[in-house]
Amino acid sequence: TNQLPTEKPLNLQILSDLAKSALVESLNEVMPIHQSSAIADEKIQGAKTLILDPGLAGPLGLVTDVALLKHQAVDKIFWLEPGPLNVSTRNVVWLCRPKMSHMKTIAEQIKAQQSTVSPNGPLVYTLLLVPRATELCKKVLEDEGVAGDLTIGEYKLEFIPVEEDLISLELDNVAKDIFLNGDDTPLYYSSSALMNFQRAFGMFPRIMGKGDAAKRLTNLLQRHCQSGEEHYSDLELSTEVDGLIIIDRSVDWVTPMCTQLTYEGMLDEFIGIRNAHIEVDPVLIDPQNTSNTTTGQPPQKKRKHHLNGQKDKLLGEIRDLNFAVVGTRLSKVARRLEGDYGGAKNLKSVSQMKAFVGRLGGLQGEQQSLKLHTGLTEILMPITRTEDFNKSLEAQQNLVAGYDLPSQLNTIDDLMAQQAPWAIVLRSLVLMSIASGGIKPKILESVKRDFLQVYGYHHLPLLISLEKLGLLVKSPSSAPQPFPTLRKSLRLVVDDVDDTKPNDISYVYSGYAPISVRLVQCAVQKNAVLSTGMGVDGDEGKREIQKAHPLVGWRGFEDVLGSIPGATVDIRQRLEGSRHEISREKETITTVVFFLGGCTYTEISALRWMAKQVKGRKFVIATTGMINGTTLLESFGDPEPVPLVSHQR
Amino acid sequence: LALEEAGASADGEERIDKLRVAAKAFGEEKERAFEAKMADDAHRLLALQTAYERELDHKFSFAGLSVNDFISALLLAGFGKRAERVRADWKVGDKRWWWLKLKSYAKNKDWDGLEAF
């Protein structure tokens, strides 16, 4: 067999270690500043009460655990929520995102605490903002009159390694901030995180990107380099990373609107993955609990389970597959495991027995993970058979292909009449608007009117937001609509894709190739965009895996890039005087793909599949957070209305 | 925006007022005729819902439901006439109306109704 050279991935663990040590450092910097006490230099390293922003719990859980916190003298942990404090330690530490509402809560809590006398003497307050203390927050605290009572610090939680090839800032609502509200704070966080990435792995020799926000981010990165700041000035060009490709979400709204069809994508769509965790029935993950059908117990509370492809090899194997083939793969594994266990009968000698017992632990682990994924597949399978799922999927695929729009509108209308989940309907409507360059004014108004009647008038702000973003507009629209031309120039719709033996990235949506990932291909796998996928089936075994071509910019695709609204970026970062070439002999080079505004699991799957098609190039996927069409749409709307209280009974 | 405030207020009367404000604000912009109409519809709906609640001695809670859910709640409770009125006022299309009828018959196990259907 053809032995591939060992392609060692970039060691991202380093980022996780950095995040951890930064947390420890921040917590230990909690030094009391005694203003009332005379002994100013007394250091109280004592116990702390930690008050945590619930929105940070998930991301934080990926870099640390409670044990580490306890080790740092954290006595108790509370959620940050309005209401009085109940602390028994002298040190109080808040750890939260720089949000106005949080600042107000904290100010209230300090004021309330100060009016009562504590048995421990005056309390010492520290506020750690993640990842940065903003001027606005400081201003709010000043206005509330508590700025002098607390020490403000920062905890730079940046890229969190979620998988071997995936790092995420785990920020929420980035697309809304940047593209709807015009708030570039997340750009600043991203630039800072990417600078620290470069400190760890060297400077990106080349930065490419598409989209106005991508351009602004590139400018920020360059400004950091030129700022003369000490820790950025001695950066050398990386020898392991050949470049950074920034795809800004506004370049491709189509992809997240489509229903993801990979295993992990489906889990996210229909069960929900947050911060790499999924909530499942404890029966599926508890090794002791083999069946719950015996007792009539009330259903147990769902438990969080960490999805990780390194710890769970089976997940690593199936997560990027099209869901259509997951069942077959699972039953193969089941049969193999059965055989392995069956091997116990044929053990003849003590040494054989010993070897078998040694493997038992591994087998049990595998069995456990097989049980989990079979269970999850059993949840997803019936969903794929529902009419809602199949009708909306068919409509989506036809819309993307630009096929018979009036009948798709009819399907959407049917879905509404039967009250399919609102997000399914709206995602299809957005697809229709993008794919056909807007919807006729009369039709659009009536469909919006029906939508509000069926799902509630509280969605009106969401519809307005979508109009502002150009995602649900009337035709002829003022903005250029590039999708119909892109369909051809980027070969977005592929008819002959085989879910079992994919020959193109479009397998992740059973026939639609994500624009975002096609753009990455324009930069790193030029012929994959052009080729028609022919000649792959016949001589697959013999086909030599080609070596990746170097990152040479958008050459050959300038027209395509030009047809998409938004700036195109292609710059080289070269230090003055020094010439730098990455030697062609180097076995593996890594390209970082950064999704500004979030990415979907399917896009990750597509990139992973791409990396396997050539040798010599790996990807690290970086993102501001994980999204899907539903979470994206939800972020563009107002919060759900609170239930009404009827006050006259 | 007044709309967001409306969603945040748990008090029915207050929300009705906020929706009226929102409808007016939209009405002042030419481009926003559709939104003005929708905010006005939302305001009318909530007003009607609270009115029906009063008429029926607060035995039911309708406030905050969407048009669809309101009609189906009325059908389920056997207030066909009131449901018809909501249908007419909000110009609910035939397809949606028949689906609502069908589902309410099925839920009530009204086999005669289903048969007649």
mmCIF file with all atom_site columns, N, CA and C in Angstrom, chain A residues 55-92:
data_model
loop_
_atom_site.group_PDB
_atom_site.id
_atom_site.type_symbol
_atom_site.label_atom_id
_atom_site.label_alt_id
_atom_site.label_comp_id
_atom_site.label_asym_id
_atom_site.label_entity_id
_atom_site.label_seq_id
_atom_site.pdbx_PDB_ins_code
_atom_site.Cartn_x
_atom_site.Cartn_y
_atom_site.Cartn_z
_atom_site.occupancy
_atom_site.B_iso_or_equiv
_atom_site.pdbx_formal_charge
_atom_site.auth_seq_id
_atom_site.auth_comp_id
_atom_site.auth_asym_id
_atom_site.auth_atom_id
_atom_site.pdbx_PDB_model_num
ATOM 1   N N  . GLY A 1 55 ? -22.994 32.887 29.967 1.00 0.00 ? 55 GLY A N  1
ATOM 2   C CA . GLY A 1 55 ? -22.580 32.802 28.574 1.00 0.00 ? 55 GLY A CA 1
ATOM 3   C C  . GLY A 1 55 ? -21.135 32.370 28.407 1.00 0.00 ? 55 GLY A C  1
ATOM 4   N N  . LEU A 1 56 ? -20.369 32.418 29.486 1.00 0.00 ? 56 LEU A N  1
ATOM 5   C CA . LEU A 1 56 ? -18.962 32.034 29.391 1.00 0.00 ? 56 LEU A CA 1
ATOM 6   C C  . LEU A 1 56 ? -18.715 30.605 29.823 1.00 0.00 ? 56 LEU A C  1
ATOM 7   N N  . ALA A 1 57 ? -19.694 30.010 30.479 1.00 0.00 ? 57 ALA A N  1
ATOM 8   C CA . ALA A 1 57 ? -19.489 28.690 31.070 1.00 0.00 ? 57 ALA A CA 1
ATOM 9   C C  . ALA A 1 57 ? -19.057 27.672 30.012 1.00 0.00 ? 57 ALA A C  1
ATOM 10  N N  . GLY A 1 58 ? -19.760 27.680 28.871 1.00 0.00 ? 58 GLY A N  1
ATOM 11  C CA . GLY A 1 58 ? -19.449 26.712 27.822 1.00 0.00 ? 58 GLY A CA 1
ATOM 12  C C  . GLY A 1 58 ? -18.032 26.852 27.300 1.00 0.00 ? 58 GLY A C  1
ATOM 13  N N  . PRO A 1 59 ? -17.664 28.048 26.814 1.00 0.00 ? 59 PRO A N  1
ATOM 14  C CA . PRO A 1 59 ? -16.309 28.235 26.312 1.00 0.00 ? 59 PRO A CA 1
ATOM 15  C C  . PRO A 1 59 ? -15.251 27.917 27.375 1.00 0.00 ? 59 PRO A C  1
ATOM 16  N N  . LEU A 1 60 ? -15.503 28.365 28.593 1.00 0.00 ? 60 LEU A N  1
ATOM 17  C CA . LEU A 1 60 ? -14.538 28.154 29.670 1.00 0.00 ? 60 LEU A CA 1
ATOM 18  C C  . LEU A 1 60 ? -14.360 26.665 29.947 1.00 0.00 ? 60 LEU A C  1
ATOM 19  N N  . GLY A 1 61 ? -15.467 25.930 29.864 1.00 0.00 ? 61 GLY A N  1
ATOM 20  C CA . GLY A 1 61 ? -15.424 24.494 30.103 1.00 0.00 ? 61 GLY A CA 1
ATOM 21  C C  . GLY A 1 61 ? -14.505 23.773 29.132 1.00 0.00 ? 61 GLY A C  1
ATOM 22  N N  . LEU A 1 62 ? -14.242 24.375 27.977 1.00 0.00 ? 62 LEU A N  1
ATOM 23  C CA . LEU A 1 62 ? -13.372 23.739 27.001 1.00 0.00 ? 62 LEU A CA 1
ATOM 24  C C  . LEU A 1 62 ? -11.893 23.925 27.330 1.00 0.00 ? 62 LEU A C  1
ATOM 25  N N  . VAL A 1 63 ? -11.582 24.886 28.202 1.00 0.00 ? 63 VAL A N  1
ATOM 26  C CA . VAL A 1 63 ? -10.163 25.070 28.529 1.00 0.00 ? 63 VAL A CA 1
ATOM 27  C C  . VAL A 1 63 ? -9.835  24.708 29.971 1.00 0.00 ? 63 VAL A C  1
ATOM 28  N N  . THR A 1 64 ? -10.841 24.643 30.822 1.00 0.00 ? 64 THR A N  1
ATOM 29  C CA . THR A 1 64 ? -10.527 24.372 32.222 1.00 0.00 ? 64 THR A CA 1
ATOM 30  C C  . THR A 1 64 ? -11.637 23.547 32.851 1.00 0.00 ? 64 THR A C  1
ATOM 31  N N  . ASP A 1 65 ? -11.455 23.170 34.097 1.00 0.00 ? 65 ASP A N  1
ATOM 32  C CA . ASP A 1 65 ? -12.527 22.474 34.807 1.00 0.00 ? 65 ASP A CA 1
ATOM 33  C C  . ASP A 1 65 ? -12.586 23.004 36.230 1.00 0.00 ? 65 ASP A C  1
ATOM 34  N N  . VAL A 1 66 ? -13.592 22.543 36.939 1.00 0.00 ? 66 VAL A N  1
ATOM 35  C CA . VAL A 1 66 ? -13.800 23.063 38.290 1.00 0.00 ? 66 VAL A CA 1
ATOM 36  C C  . VAL A 1 66 ? -12.587 22.781 39.185 1.00 0.00 ? 66 VAL A C  1
ATOM 37  N N  . ALA A 1 67 ? -11.948 21.626 38.971 1.00 0.00 ? 67 ALA A N  1
ATOM 38  C CA . ALA A 1 67 ? -10.814 21.267 39.816 1.00 0.00 ? 67 ALA A CA 1
ATOM 39  C C  . ALA A 1 67 ? -9.714  22.323 39.744 1.00 0.00 ? 67 ALA A C  1
ATOM 40  N N  . LEU A 1 68 ? -9.432  22.759 38.530 1.00 0.00 ? 68 LEU A N  1
ATOM 41  C CA . LEU A 1 68 ? -8.389  23.778 38.373 1.00 0.00 ? 68 LEU A CA 1
ATOM 42  C C  . LEU A 1 68 ? -8.766  25.053 39.110 1.00 0.00 ? 68 LEU A C  1
ATOM 43  N N  . LEU A 1 69 ? -10.048 25.407 39.014 1.00 0.00 ? 69 LEU A N  1
ATOM 44  C CA . LEU A 1 69 ? -10.506 26.623 39.686 1.00 0.00 ? 69 LEU A CA 1
ATOM 45  C C  . LEU A 1 69 ? -10.376 26.490 41.194 1.00 0.00 ? 69 LEU A C  1
ATOM 46  N N  . LYS A 1 70 ? -10.769 25.328 41.705 1.00 0.00 ? 70 LYS A N  1
ATOM 47  C CA . LYS A 1 70 ? -10.665 25.092 43.155 1.00 0.00 ? 70 LYS A CA 1
ATOM 48  C C  . LYS A 1 70 ? -9.209  25.202 43.582 1.00 0.00 ? 70 LYS A C  1
ATOM 49  N N  . HIS A 1 71 ? -8.343  24.726 42.710 1.00 0.00 ? 71 HIS A N  1
ATOM 50  C CA . HIS A 1 71 ? -6.923  24.784 42.999 1.00 0.00 ? 71 HIS A CA 1
ATOM 51  C C  . HIS A 1 71 ? -6.459  26.231 43.119 1.00 0.00 ? 71 HIS A C  1
ATOM 52  N N  . GLN A 1 72 ? -7.157  27.110 42.441 1.00 0.00 ? 72 GLN A N  1
ATOM 53  C CA . GLN A 1 72 ? -6.800  28.522 42.519 1.00 0.00 ? 72 GLN A CA 1
ATOM 54  C C  . GLN A 1 72 ? -7.601  29.213 43.626 1.00 0.00 ? 72 GLN A C  1
ATOM 55  N N  . ALA A 1 73 ? -7.936  28.457 44.646 1.00 0.00 ? 73 ALA A N  1
ATOM 56  C CA . ALA A 1 73 ? -8.599  28.990 45.834 1.00 0.00 ? 73 ALA A CA 1
ATOM 57  C C  . ALA A 1 73 ? -9.980  29.584 45.534 1.00 0.00 ? 73 ALA A C  1
ATOM 58  N N  . VAL A 1 74 ? -10.618 29.039 44.525 1.00 0.00 ? 74 VAL A N  1
ATOM 59  C CA . VAL A 1 74 ? -11.989 29.464 44.288 1.00 0.00 ? 74 VAL A CA 1
ATOM 60  C C  . VAL A 1 74 ? -12.895 28.645 45.197 1.00 0.00 ? 74 VAL A C  1
ATOM 61  N N  . ASP A 1 75 ? -13.594 29.337 46.053 1.00 0.00 ? 75 ASP A N  1
ATOM 62  C CA . ASP A 1 75 ? -14.384 28.652 47.077 1.00 0.00 ? 75 ASP A CA 1
ATOM 63  C C  . ASP A 1 75 ? -15.740 28.239 46.531 1.00 0.00 ? 75 ASP A C  1
ATOM 64  N N  . LYS A 1 76 ? -16.451 29.194 46.001 1.00 0.00 ? 76 LYS A N  1
ATOM 65  C CA . LYS A 1 76 ? -17.777 28.895 45.469 1.00 0.00 ? 76 LYS A CA 1
ATOM 66  C C  . LYS A 1 76 ? -17.942 29.577 44.123 1.00 0.00 ? 76 LYS A C  1
ATOM 67  N N  . ILE A 1 77 ? -18.778 28.996 43.297 1.00 0.00 ? 77 ILE A N  1
ATOM 68  C CA . ILE A 1 77 ? -19.049 29.606 42.003 1.00 0.00 ? 77 ILE A CA 1
ATOM 69  C C  . ILE A 1 77 ? -20.547 29.862 41.874 1.00 0.00 ? 77 ILE A C  1
ATOM 70  N N  . PHE A 1 78 ? -20.884 31.082 41.536 1.00 0.00 ? 78 PHE A N  1
ATOM 71  C CA . PHE A 1 78 ? -22.290 31.428 41.315 1.00 0.00 ? 78 PHE A CA 1
ATOM 72  C C  . PHE A 1 78 ? -22.478 31.919 39.891 1.00 0.00 ? 78 PHE A C  1
ATOM 73  N N  . TRP A 1 79 ? -23.718 31.894 39.426 1.00 0.00 ? 79 TRP A N  1
ATOM 74  C CA . TRP A 1 79 ? -24.024 32.528 38.150 1.00 0.00 ? 79 TRP A CA 1
ATOM 75  C C  . TRP A 1 79 ? -24.227 34.018 38.353 1.00 0.00 ? 79 TRP A C  1
ATOM 76  N N  . LEU A 1 80 ? -23.821 34.755 37.357 1.00 0.00 ? 80 LEU A N  1
ATOM 77  C CA . LEU A 1 80 ? -24.069 36.187 37.382 1.00 0.00 ? 80 LEU A CA 1
ATOM 78  C C  . LEU A 1 80 ? -25.515 36.427 36.998 1.00 0.00 ? 80 LEU A C  1
ATOM 79  N N  . GLU A 1 81 ? -26.320 36.851 37.952 1.00 0.00 ? 81 GLU A N  1
ATOM 80  C CA . GLU A 1 81 ? -27.712 37.178 37.663 1.00 0.00 ? 81 GLU A CA 1
ATOM 81  C C  . GLU A 1 81 ? -28.166 38.233 38.648 1.00 0.00 ? 81 GLU A C  1
ATOM 82  N N  . PRO A 1 82 ? -29.183 38.985 38.272 1.00 0.00 ? 82 PRO A N  1
ATOM 83  C CA . PRO A 1 82 ? -29.640 40.045 39.167 1.00 0.00 ? 82 PRO A CA 1
ATOM 84  C C  . PRO A 1 82 ? -30.064 39.467 40.514 1.00 0.00 ? 82 PRO A C  1
ATOM 85  N N  . GLY A 1 83 ? -29.886 40.255 41.552 1.00 0.00 ? 83 GLY A N  1
ATOM 86  C CA . GLY A 1 83 ? -30.246 39.765 42.876 1.00 0.00 ? 83 GLY A CA 1
ATOM 87  C C  . GLY A 1 83 ? -29.066 39.930 43.805 1.00 0.00 ? 83 GLY A C  1
ATOM 88  N N  . PRO A 1 84 ? -29.316 39.867 45.096 1.00 0.00 ? 84 PRO A N  1
ATOM 89  C CA . PRO A 1 84 ? -28.248 40.129 46.053 1.00 0.00 ? 84 PRO A CA 1
ATOM 90  C C  . PRO A 1 84 ? -27.202 39.017 46.066 1.00 0.00 ? 84 PRO A C  1
ATOM 91  N N  . LEU A 1 85 ? -26.018 39.362 46.514 1.00 0.00 ? 85 LEU A N  1
ATOM 92  C CA . LEU A 1 85 ? -24.930 38.394 46.615 1.00 0.00 ? 85 LEU A CA 1
ATOM 93  C C  . LEU A 1 85 ? -25.029 37.648 47.929 1.00 0.00 ? 85 LEU A C  1
ATOM 94  N N  . ASN A 1 86 ? -24.492 36.446 47.927 1.00 0.00 ? 86 ASN A N  1
ATOM 95  C CA . ASN A 1 86 ? -24.415 35.697 49.157 1.00 0.00 ? 86 ASN A CA 1
ATOM 96  C C  . ASN A 1 86 ? -23.022 35.104 49.228 1.00 0.00 ? 86 ASN A C  1
ATOM 97  N N  . VAL A 1 87 ? -22.093 35.881 49.745 1.00 0.00 ? 87 VAL A N  1
ATOM 98  C CA . VAL A 1 87 ? -20.711 35.416 49.720 1.00 0.00 ? 87 VAL A CA 1
ATOM 99  C C  . VAL A 1 87 ? -20.163 35.224 51.112 1.00 0.00 ? 87 VAL A C  1
ATOM 100 N N  . SER A 1 88 ? -19.262 34.270 51.247 1.00 0.00 ? 88 SER A N  1
ATOM 101 C CA . SER A 1 88 ? -18.657 34.008 52.548 1.00 0.00 ? 88 SER A CA 1
ATOM 102 C C  . SER A 1 88 ? -17.148 34.269 52.499 1.00 0.00 ? 88 SER A C  1
ATOM 103 N N  . THR A 1 89 ? -16.669 34.707 51.374 1.00 0.00 ? 89 THR A N  1
ATOM 104 C CA . THR A 1 89 ? -15.240 35.001 51.282 1.00 0.00 ? 89 THR A CA 1
ATOM 105 C C  . THR A 1 89 ? -15.041 36.501 51.147 1.00 0.00 ? 89 THR A C  1
ATOM 106 N N  . ARG A 1 90 ? -13.788 36.883 51.360 1.00 0.00 ? 90 ARG A N  1
ATOM 107 C CA . ARG A 1 90 ? -13.502 38.317 51.284 1.00 0.00 ? 90 ARG A CA 1
ATOM 108 C C  . ARG A 1 90 ? -13.334 38.785 49.853 1.00 0.00 ? 90 ARG A C  1
ATOM 109 N N  . ASN A 1 91 ? -12.831 37.873 49.043 1.00 0.00 ? 91 ASN A N  1
ATOM 110 C CA . ASN A 1 91 ? -12.604 38.240 47.645 1.00 0.00 ? 91 ASN A CA 1
ATOM 111 C C  . ASN A 1 91 ? -13.793 37.837 46.786 1.00 0.00 ? 91 ASN A C  1
ATOM 112 N N  . VAL A 1 92 ? -14.245 38.786 46.014 1.00 0.00 ? 92 VAL A N  1
ATOM 113 C CA . VAL A 1 92 ? -15.325 38.488 45.084 1.00 0.00 ? 92 VAL A CA 1
ATOM 114 C C  . VAL A 1 92 ? -14.811 38.783 43.673 1.00 0.00 ? 92 VAL A C  1
#
